[in-house]
CSV table of C-alpha atoms in Angstrom, one decimal:
chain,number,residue,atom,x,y,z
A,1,UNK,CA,19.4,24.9,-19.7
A,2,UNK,CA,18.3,21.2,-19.1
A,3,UNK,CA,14.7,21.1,-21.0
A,4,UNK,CA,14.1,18.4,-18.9
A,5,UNK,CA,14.4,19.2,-14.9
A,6,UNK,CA,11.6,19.7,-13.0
A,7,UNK,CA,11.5,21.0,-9.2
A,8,UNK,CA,8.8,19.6,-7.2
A,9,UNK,CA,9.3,19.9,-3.5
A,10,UNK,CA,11.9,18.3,-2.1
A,11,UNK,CA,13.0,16.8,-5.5
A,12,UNK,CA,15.1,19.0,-8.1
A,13,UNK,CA,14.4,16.0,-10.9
A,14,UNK,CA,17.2,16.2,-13.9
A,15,UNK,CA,14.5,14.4,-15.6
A,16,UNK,CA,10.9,13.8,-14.9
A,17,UNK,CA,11.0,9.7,-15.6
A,18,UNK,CA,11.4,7.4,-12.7
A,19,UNK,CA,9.8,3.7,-12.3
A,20,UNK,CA,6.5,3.7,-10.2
A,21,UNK,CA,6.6,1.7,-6.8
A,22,UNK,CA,5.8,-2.2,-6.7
A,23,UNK,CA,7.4,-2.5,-10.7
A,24,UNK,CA,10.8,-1.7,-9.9
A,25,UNK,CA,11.4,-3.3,-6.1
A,26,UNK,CA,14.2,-1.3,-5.1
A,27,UNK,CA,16.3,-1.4,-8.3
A,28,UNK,CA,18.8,-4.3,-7.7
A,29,UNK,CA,17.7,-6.5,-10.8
A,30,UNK,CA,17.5,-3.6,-13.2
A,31,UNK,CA,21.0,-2.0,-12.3
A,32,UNK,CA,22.2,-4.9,-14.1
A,33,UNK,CA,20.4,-3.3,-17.1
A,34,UNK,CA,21.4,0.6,-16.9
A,35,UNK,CA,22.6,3.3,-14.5
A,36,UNK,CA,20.3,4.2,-12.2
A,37,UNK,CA,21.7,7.5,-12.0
A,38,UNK,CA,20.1,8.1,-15.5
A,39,UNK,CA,16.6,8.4,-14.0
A,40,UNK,CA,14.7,11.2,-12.4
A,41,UNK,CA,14.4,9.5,-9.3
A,42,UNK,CA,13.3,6.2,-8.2
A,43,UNK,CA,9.6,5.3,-5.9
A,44,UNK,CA,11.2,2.3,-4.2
A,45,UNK,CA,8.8,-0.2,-3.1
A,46,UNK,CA,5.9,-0.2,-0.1
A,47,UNK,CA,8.1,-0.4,3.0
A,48,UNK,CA,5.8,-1.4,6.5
A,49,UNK,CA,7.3,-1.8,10.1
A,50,UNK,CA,7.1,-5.2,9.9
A,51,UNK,CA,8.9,-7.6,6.8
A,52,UNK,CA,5.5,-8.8,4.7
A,53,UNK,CA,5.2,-12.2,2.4
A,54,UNK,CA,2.7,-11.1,0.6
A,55,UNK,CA,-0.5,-12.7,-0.7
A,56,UNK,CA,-0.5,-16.3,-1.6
A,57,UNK,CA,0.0,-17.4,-5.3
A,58,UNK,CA,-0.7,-16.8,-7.9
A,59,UNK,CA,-0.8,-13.6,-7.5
A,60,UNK,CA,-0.1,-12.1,-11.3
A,61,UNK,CA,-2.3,-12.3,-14.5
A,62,UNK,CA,-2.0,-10.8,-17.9
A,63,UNK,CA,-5.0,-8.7,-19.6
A,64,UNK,CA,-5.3,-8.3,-23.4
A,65,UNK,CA,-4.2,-4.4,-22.9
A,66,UNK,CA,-2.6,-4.7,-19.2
A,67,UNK,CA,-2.0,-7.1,-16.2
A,68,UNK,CA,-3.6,-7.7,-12.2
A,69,UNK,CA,-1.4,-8.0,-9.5
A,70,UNK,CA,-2.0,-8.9,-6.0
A,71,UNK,CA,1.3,-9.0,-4.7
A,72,UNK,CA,0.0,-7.4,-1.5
A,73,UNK,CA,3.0,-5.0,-0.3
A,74,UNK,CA,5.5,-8.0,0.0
A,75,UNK,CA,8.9,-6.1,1.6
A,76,UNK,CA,11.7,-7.3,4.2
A,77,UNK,CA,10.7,-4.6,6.1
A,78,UNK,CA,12.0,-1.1,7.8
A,79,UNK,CA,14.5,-2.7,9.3
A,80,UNK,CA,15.8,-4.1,6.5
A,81,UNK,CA,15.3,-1.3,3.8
A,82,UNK,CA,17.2,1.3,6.2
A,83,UNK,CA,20.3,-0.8,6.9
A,84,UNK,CA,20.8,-2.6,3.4
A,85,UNK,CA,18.3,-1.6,0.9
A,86,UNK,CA,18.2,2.3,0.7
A,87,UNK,CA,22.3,2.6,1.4
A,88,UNK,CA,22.8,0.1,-1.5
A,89,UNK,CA,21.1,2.7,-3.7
A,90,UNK,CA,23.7,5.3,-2.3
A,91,UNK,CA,26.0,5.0,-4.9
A,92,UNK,CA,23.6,6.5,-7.7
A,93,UNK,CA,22.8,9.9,-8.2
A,94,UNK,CA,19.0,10.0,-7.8
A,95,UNK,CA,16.7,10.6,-5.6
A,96,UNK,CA,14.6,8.1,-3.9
A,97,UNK,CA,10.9,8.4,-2.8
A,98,UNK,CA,9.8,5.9,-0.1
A,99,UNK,CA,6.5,4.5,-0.8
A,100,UNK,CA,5.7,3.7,2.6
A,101,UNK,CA,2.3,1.6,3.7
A,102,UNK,CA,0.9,0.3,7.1
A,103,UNK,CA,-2.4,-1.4,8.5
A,104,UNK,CA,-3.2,1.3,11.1
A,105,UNK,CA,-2.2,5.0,11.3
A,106,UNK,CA,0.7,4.4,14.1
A,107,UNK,CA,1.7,2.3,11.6
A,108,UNK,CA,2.7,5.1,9.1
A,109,UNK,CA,3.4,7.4,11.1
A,110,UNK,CA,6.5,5.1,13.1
A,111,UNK,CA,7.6,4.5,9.3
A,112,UNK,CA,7.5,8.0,7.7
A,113,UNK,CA,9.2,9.5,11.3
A,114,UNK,CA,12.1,6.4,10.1
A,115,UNK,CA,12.6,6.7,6.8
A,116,UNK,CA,13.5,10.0,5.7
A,117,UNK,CA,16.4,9.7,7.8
A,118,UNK,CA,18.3,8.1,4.7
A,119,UNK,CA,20.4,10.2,3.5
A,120,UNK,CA,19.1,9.4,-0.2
A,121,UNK,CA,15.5,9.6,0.7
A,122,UNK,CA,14.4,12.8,-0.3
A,123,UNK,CA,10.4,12.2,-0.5
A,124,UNK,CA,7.7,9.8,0.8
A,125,UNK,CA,4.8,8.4,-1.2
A,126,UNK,CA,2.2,8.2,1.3
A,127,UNK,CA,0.2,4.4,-0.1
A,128,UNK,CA,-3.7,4.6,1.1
A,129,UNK,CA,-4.6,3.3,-2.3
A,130,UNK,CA,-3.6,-0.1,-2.4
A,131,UNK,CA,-6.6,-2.3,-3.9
A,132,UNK,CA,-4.8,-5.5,-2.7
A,133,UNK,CA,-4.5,-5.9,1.1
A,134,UNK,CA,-7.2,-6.8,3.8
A,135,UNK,CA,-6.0,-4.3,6.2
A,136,UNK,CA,-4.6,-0.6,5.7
A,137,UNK,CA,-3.9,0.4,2.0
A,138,UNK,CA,-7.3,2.0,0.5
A,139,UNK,CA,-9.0,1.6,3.3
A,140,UNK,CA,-7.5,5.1,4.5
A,141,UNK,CA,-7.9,6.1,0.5
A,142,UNK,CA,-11.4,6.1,0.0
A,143,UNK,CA,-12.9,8.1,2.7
A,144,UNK,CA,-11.8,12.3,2.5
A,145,UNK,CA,-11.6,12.5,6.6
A,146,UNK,CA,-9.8,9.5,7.3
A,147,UNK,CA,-7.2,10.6,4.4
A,148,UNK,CA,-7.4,14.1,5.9
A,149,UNK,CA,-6.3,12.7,9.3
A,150,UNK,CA,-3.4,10.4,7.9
A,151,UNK,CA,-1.5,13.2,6.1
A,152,UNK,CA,-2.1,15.1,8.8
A,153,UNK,CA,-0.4,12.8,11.7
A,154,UNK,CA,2.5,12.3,9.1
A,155,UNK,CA,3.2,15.5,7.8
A,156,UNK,CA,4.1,16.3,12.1
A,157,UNK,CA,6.7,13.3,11.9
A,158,UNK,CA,7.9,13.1,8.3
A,159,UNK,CA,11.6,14.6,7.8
A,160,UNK,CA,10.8,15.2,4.1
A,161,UNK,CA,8.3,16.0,1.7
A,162,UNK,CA,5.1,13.9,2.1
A,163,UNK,CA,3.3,13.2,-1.7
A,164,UNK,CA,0.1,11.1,-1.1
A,165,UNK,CA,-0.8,8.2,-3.6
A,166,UNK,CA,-4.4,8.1,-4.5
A,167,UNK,CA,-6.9,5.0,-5.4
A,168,UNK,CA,-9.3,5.6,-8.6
A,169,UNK,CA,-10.9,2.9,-6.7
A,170,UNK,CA,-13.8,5.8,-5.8
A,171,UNK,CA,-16.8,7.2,-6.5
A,172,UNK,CA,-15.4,10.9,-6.9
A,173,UNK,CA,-11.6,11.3,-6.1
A,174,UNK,CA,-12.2,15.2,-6.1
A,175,UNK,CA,-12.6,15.9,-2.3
A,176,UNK,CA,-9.9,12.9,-1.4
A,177,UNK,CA,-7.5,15.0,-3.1
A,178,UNK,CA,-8.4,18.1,-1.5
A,179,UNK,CA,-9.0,16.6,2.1
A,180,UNK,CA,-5.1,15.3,1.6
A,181,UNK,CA,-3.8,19.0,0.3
A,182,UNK,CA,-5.8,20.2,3.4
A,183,UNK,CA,-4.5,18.1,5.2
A,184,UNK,CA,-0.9,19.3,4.5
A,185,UNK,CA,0.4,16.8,1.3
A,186,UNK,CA,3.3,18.5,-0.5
A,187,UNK,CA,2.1,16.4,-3.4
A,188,UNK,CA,0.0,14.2,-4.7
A,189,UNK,CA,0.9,11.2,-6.6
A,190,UNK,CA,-1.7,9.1,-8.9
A,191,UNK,CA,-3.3,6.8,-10.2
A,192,UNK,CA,-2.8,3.4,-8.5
A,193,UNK,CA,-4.5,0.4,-10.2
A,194,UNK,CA,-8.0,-0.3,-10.8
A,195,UNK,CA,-9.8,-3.0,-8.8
A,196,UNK,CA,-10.3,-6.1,-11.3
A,197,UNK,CA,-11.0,-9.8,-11.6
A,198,UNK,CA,-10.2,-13.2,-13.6
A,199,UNK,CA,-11.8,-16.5,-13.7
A,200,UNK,CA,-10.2,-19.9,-14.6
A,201,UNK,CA,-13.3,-21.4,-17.4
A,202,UNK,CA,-11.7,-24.7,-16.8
A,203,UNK,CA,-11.4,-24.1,-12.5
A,204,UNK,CA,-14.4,-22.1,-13.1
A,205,UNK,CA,-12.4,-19.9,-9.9
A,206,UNK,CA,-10.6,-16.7,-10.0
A,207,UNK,CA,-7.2,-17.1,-11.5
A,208,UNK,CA,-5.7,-15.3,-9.0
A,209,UNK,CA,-5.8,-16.4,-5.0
A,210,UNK,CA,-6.4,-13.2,-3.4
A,211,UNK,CA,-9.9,-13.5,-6.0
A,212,UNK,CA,-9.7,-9.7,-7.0
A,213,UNK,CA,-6.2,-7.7,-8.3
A,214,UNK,CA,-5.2,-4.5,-9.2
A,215,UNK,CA,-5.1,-4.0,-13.1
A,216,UNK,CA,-2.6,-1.7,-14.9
A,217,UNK,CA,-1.4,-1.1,-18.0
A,218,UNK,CA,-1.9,0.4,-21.2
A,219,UNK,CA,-5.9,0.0,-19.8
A,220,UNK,CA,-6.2,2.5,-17.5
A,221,UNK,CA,-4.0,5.5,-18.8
A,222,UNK,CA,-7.7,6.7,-19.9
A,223,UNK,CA,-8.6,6.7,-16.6
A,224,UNK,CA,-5.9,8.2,-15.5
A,225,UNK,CA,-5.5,11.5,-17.7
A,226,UNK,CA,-9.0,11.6,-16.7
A,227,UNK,CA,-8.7,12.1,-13.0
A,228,UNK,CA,-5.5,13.7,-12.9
A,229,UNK,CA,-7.3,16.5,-15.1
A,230,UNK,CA,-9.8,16.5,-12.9
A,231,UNK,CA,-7.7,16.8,-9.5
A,232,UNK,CA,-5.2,19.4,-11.4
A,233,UNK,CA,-8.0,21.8,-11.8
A,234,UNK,CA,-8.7,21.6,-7.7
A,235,UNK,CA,-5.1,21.6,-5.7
A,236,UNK,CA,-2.5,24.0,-5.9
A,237,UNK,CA,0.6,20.8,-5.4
A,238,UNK,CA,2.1,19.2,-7.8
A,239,UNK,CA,1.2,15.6,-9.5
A,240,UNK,CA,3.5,12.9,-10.4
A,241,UNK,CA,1.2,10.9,-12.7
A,242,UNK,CA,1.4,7.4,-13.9
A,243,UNK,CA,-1.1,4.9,-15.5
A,244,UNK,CA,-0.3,3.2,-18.6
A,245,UNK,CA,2.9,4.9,-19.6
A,246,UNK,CA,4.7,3.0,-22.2
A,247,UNK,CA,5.6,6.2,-24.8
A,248,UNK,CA,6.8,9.5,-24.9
A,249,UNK,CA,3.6,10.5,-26.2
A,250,UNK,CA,1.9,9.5,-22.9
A,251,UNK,CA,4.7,11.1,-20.6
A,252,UNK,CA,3.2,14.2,-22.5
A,253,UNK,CA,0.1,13.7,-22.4
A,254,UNK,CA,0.4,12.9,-18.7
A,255,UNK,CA,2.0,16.7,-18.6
A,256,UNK,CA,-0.6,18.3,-20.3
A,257,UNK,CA,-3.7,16.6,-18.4
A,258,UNK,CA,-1.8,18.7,-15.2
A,259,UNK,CA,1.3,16.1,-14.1
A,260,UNK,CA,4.8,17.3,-13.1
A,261,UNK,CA,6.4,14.3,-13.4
A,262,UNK,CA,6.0,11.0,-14.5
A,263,UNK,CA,6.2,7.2,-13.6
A,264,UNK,CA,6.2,4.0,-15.4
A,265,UNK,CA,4.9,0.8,-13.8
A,266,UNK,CA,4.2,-2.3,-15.9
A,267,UNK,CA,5.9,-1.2,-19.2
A,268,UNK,CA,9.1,-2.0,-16.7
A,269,UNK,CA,7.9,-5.9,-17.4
A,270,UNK,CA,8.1,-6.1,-20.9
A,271,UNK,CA,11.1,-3.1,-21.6
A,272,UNK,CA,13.3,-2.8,-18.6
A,273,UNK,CA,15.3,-0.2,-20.7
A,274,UNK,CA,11.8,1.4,-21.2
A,275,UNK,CA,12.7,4.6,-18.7
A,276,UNK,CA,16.5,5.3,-20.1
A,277,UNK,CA,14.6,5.2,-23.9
A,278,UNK,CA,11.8,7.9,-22.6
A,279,UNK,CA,14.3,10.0,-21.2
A,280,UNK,CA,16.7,9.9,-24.3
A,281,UNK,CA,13.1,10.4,-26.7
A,282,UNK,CA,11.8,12.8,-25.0
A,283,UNK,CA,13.7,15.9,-26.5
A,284,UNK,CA,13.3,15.1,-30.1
A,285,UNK,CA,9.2,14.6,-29.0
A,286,UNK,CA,9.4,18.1,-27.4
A,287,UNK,CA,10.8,19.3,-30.5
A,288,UNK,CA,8.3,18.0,-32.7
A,289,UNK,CA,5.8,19.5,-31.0
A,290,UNK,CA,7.6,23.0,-30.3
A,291,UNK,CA,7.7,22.2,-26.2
A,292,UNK,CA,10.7,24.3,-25.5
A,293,UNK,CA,10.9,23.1,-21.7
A,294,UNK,CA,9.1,21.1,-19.3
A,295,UNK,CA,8.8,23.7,-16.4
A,296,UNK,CA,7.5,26.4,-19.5
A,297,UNK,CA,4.9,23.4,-20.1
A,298,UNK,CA,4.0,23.0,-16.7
A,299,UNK,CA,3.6,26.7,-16.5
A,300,UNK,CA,0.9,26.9,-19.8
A,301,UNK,CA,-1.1,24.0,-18.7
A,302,UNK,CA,-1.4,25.7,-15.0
A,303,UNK,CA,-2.3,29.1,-16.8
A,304,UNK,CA,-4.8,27.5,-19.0
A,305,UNK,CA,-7.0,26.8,-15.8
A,306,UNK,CA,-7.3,30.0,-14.4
C-alpha cells in the first residue's frame, strides 16, 4: 500500500506534494534540479488566450516572514502552452493541473474548452483570486453569484475536472465556496495570497510598481488553516491547500485543518528541492505521529465534522 496516494477527482496523486501555480512556471528551470516525475502533480502556471507581459517592475519584494508579488499572470499564452509547453512536460509521469485565468468569462471558458485537450492535463485550477491584475482575476472571486456563474459556464466546456482557486481577499469566504460547489466545482483549491503593500522611506513610494502585491509565505499559513477549516466544514469536494508550506509539519497540519492535498509556493524560492524533501519526510512524520495513511487521515478529519 502507498501511505501516500491520494484520489481526488480526476487525479490518482502517488503523493500529495506538488508546487503551487505562479512559483514553479511550468517546471523547465527546476527539472534541472530533480525529476519531476517525483511529485504528486504539478499546477503549471496561469495560462490566458492571449500571451501576457505582466506588470511592470519591480514587481517582487521580500517580508520579514514572506514575500509580495505582482507578477500579474505573465504567460506566452494558449497558443503557446498547448504546442510547446504542456508536451514538453510529457515525458514525466505526473499529472498536470492548468491554472487557467482570463479578463471576462468568454475568456475562460475558450481556455478551459482548450486545455484539457493535452493529453497530460488531467485538472484545471479555475484562478478568480488573483489580487494582482486590473481586469478579471478576483474580480470574479469576491462576489458568490458571479463565482457561481463562472464555474458554472466552465464546468459545460471543461474536458476535465474543474477545482476553483479561492481569494482570502474577502469579508467571509464561506458562501463563495459554496456558490462555486453549487455551481458544479469538483474541487476547490486555496488559499491565494493576501492583498499587501510596501513603501520605499527614501522614495517615500510603494516599492513595488503595480503599488499593492500579493503576500505569501510563511505569513499567511495562519490564515490559511483558518479558512480552509472553515470551508471543510461547509462542501462535500475536496481541498488542495497551500499557504505557507515550508515543512512536513504544515503539509499535516494542512491535512488535518480539512485538505487533500497539498502545494508549496514560495518555499520553491529559497529550497527548490523543498517538494522531493517533503515527499521523502513525510513517512517518518506520519510515523511519529501514528498516521498510518493519508486517505485513513482524510477519512478521520471528515468524520470528526459530522
Amino acid at each position: 500500500m502507498n501511505r501516500l496516494a491520494v484520489k481526488l477527482p480526476g487525479l490518482n496523486l502517488k503523493n500529495p506534494i506538488m508546487p503551487a501555480s505562479g512559483c514553479f512556471g511550468f517546471g523547465k528551470e527546476y527539472s534541472k534540479y530533480y525529476d519531476l516525475g517525483l511529485l504528486g502533480a504539478i499546477m503549471a502556471k496561469a495560462a490566458t488566450s492571449e500571451p501576457r507581459f505582466g506588470n511592470p517592475t519591480p514587481r517582487v519584494a521580500e517580508t520579514p516572514s514572506g514575500m509580495l508579488n505582482a507578477i500579474g499572470l505573465q504567460n506566452p499564452g494558449l497558443e503557446v502552452i498547448m504546442k510547446e509547453t504542456l508536451p514538453s512536460l510529457e515525458r514525466y509521469d505526473v499529472p498536470i493541473i492548468a491554472n487557467v485565468a482570463g479578463s471576462t468569462q468568454e475568456d475562460y471558458v475558450a481556455v478551459c474548452a482548450k486545455i484539457g485537450d493535452a493529453p497530460n492535463v488531467h485538472a484545471i485550477e479555475l484562478n478568480i483570486s488573483c489580487p494582482n491584475v486590473k481586469h478579471g482575476g478576483i474580480a470574479f472571486g469576491t462576489n458568490p453569484d458571479v463565482a457561481y456563474e463562472l464555474t458554472q459556464a466552465v464546468k459545460k466546456v471543461a474536458k476535465v475536472p474543474v477545482y476553483v482557486k479561492l481569494s482570502p481577499n474577502v469579508t467571509d469566504i464561506v458562501p463563495i465556496a459554496e456558490a462555486i460547489e453549487a455551481g458544479g466545482a469538483d474541487g476547490l483549491t486555496m488559499i491565494n495570497t493576501l492583498l499587501g503593500m510596501r513603501i520605499d522611506l527614501k522614495t517615500r513610494k510603494p516599492i513595488l510598481a503595480n503599488q499593492t502585491g500579493g503576500l505569501s509565505g510563511p505569513a499567511v499559513k495562519p490564515v490559511a488553516i483558518r479558512l480552509i477549516h472553515q470551508v471543510a466544514q461547509v462542501v462535500n469536494i475536496p481541498i488542495i491547500g497551500m499557504g505557507g508550506v515550508y515543512t512536513v509539519d504544515d503539509v499535516l497540519e494542512m491535512f488535518m485543518a480539512g485538505a487533500s492535498a497539498v502545494a508549496v509556493g514560495t518555499a520553491n524560492f529559497t529550497d527548490p528541492y523543498i517538494c522531493p524533501k517533503l515527499i521523502e519526510q513525510l513517512p517518518l512524520r506520519m510515523d511519529e505521529l501514528g498516521i498510518e495513511s493519508l486517505e485513513k487521515l482524510i477519512s478521520e478529519v471528515k468524520g470528526a465534522r459530522k
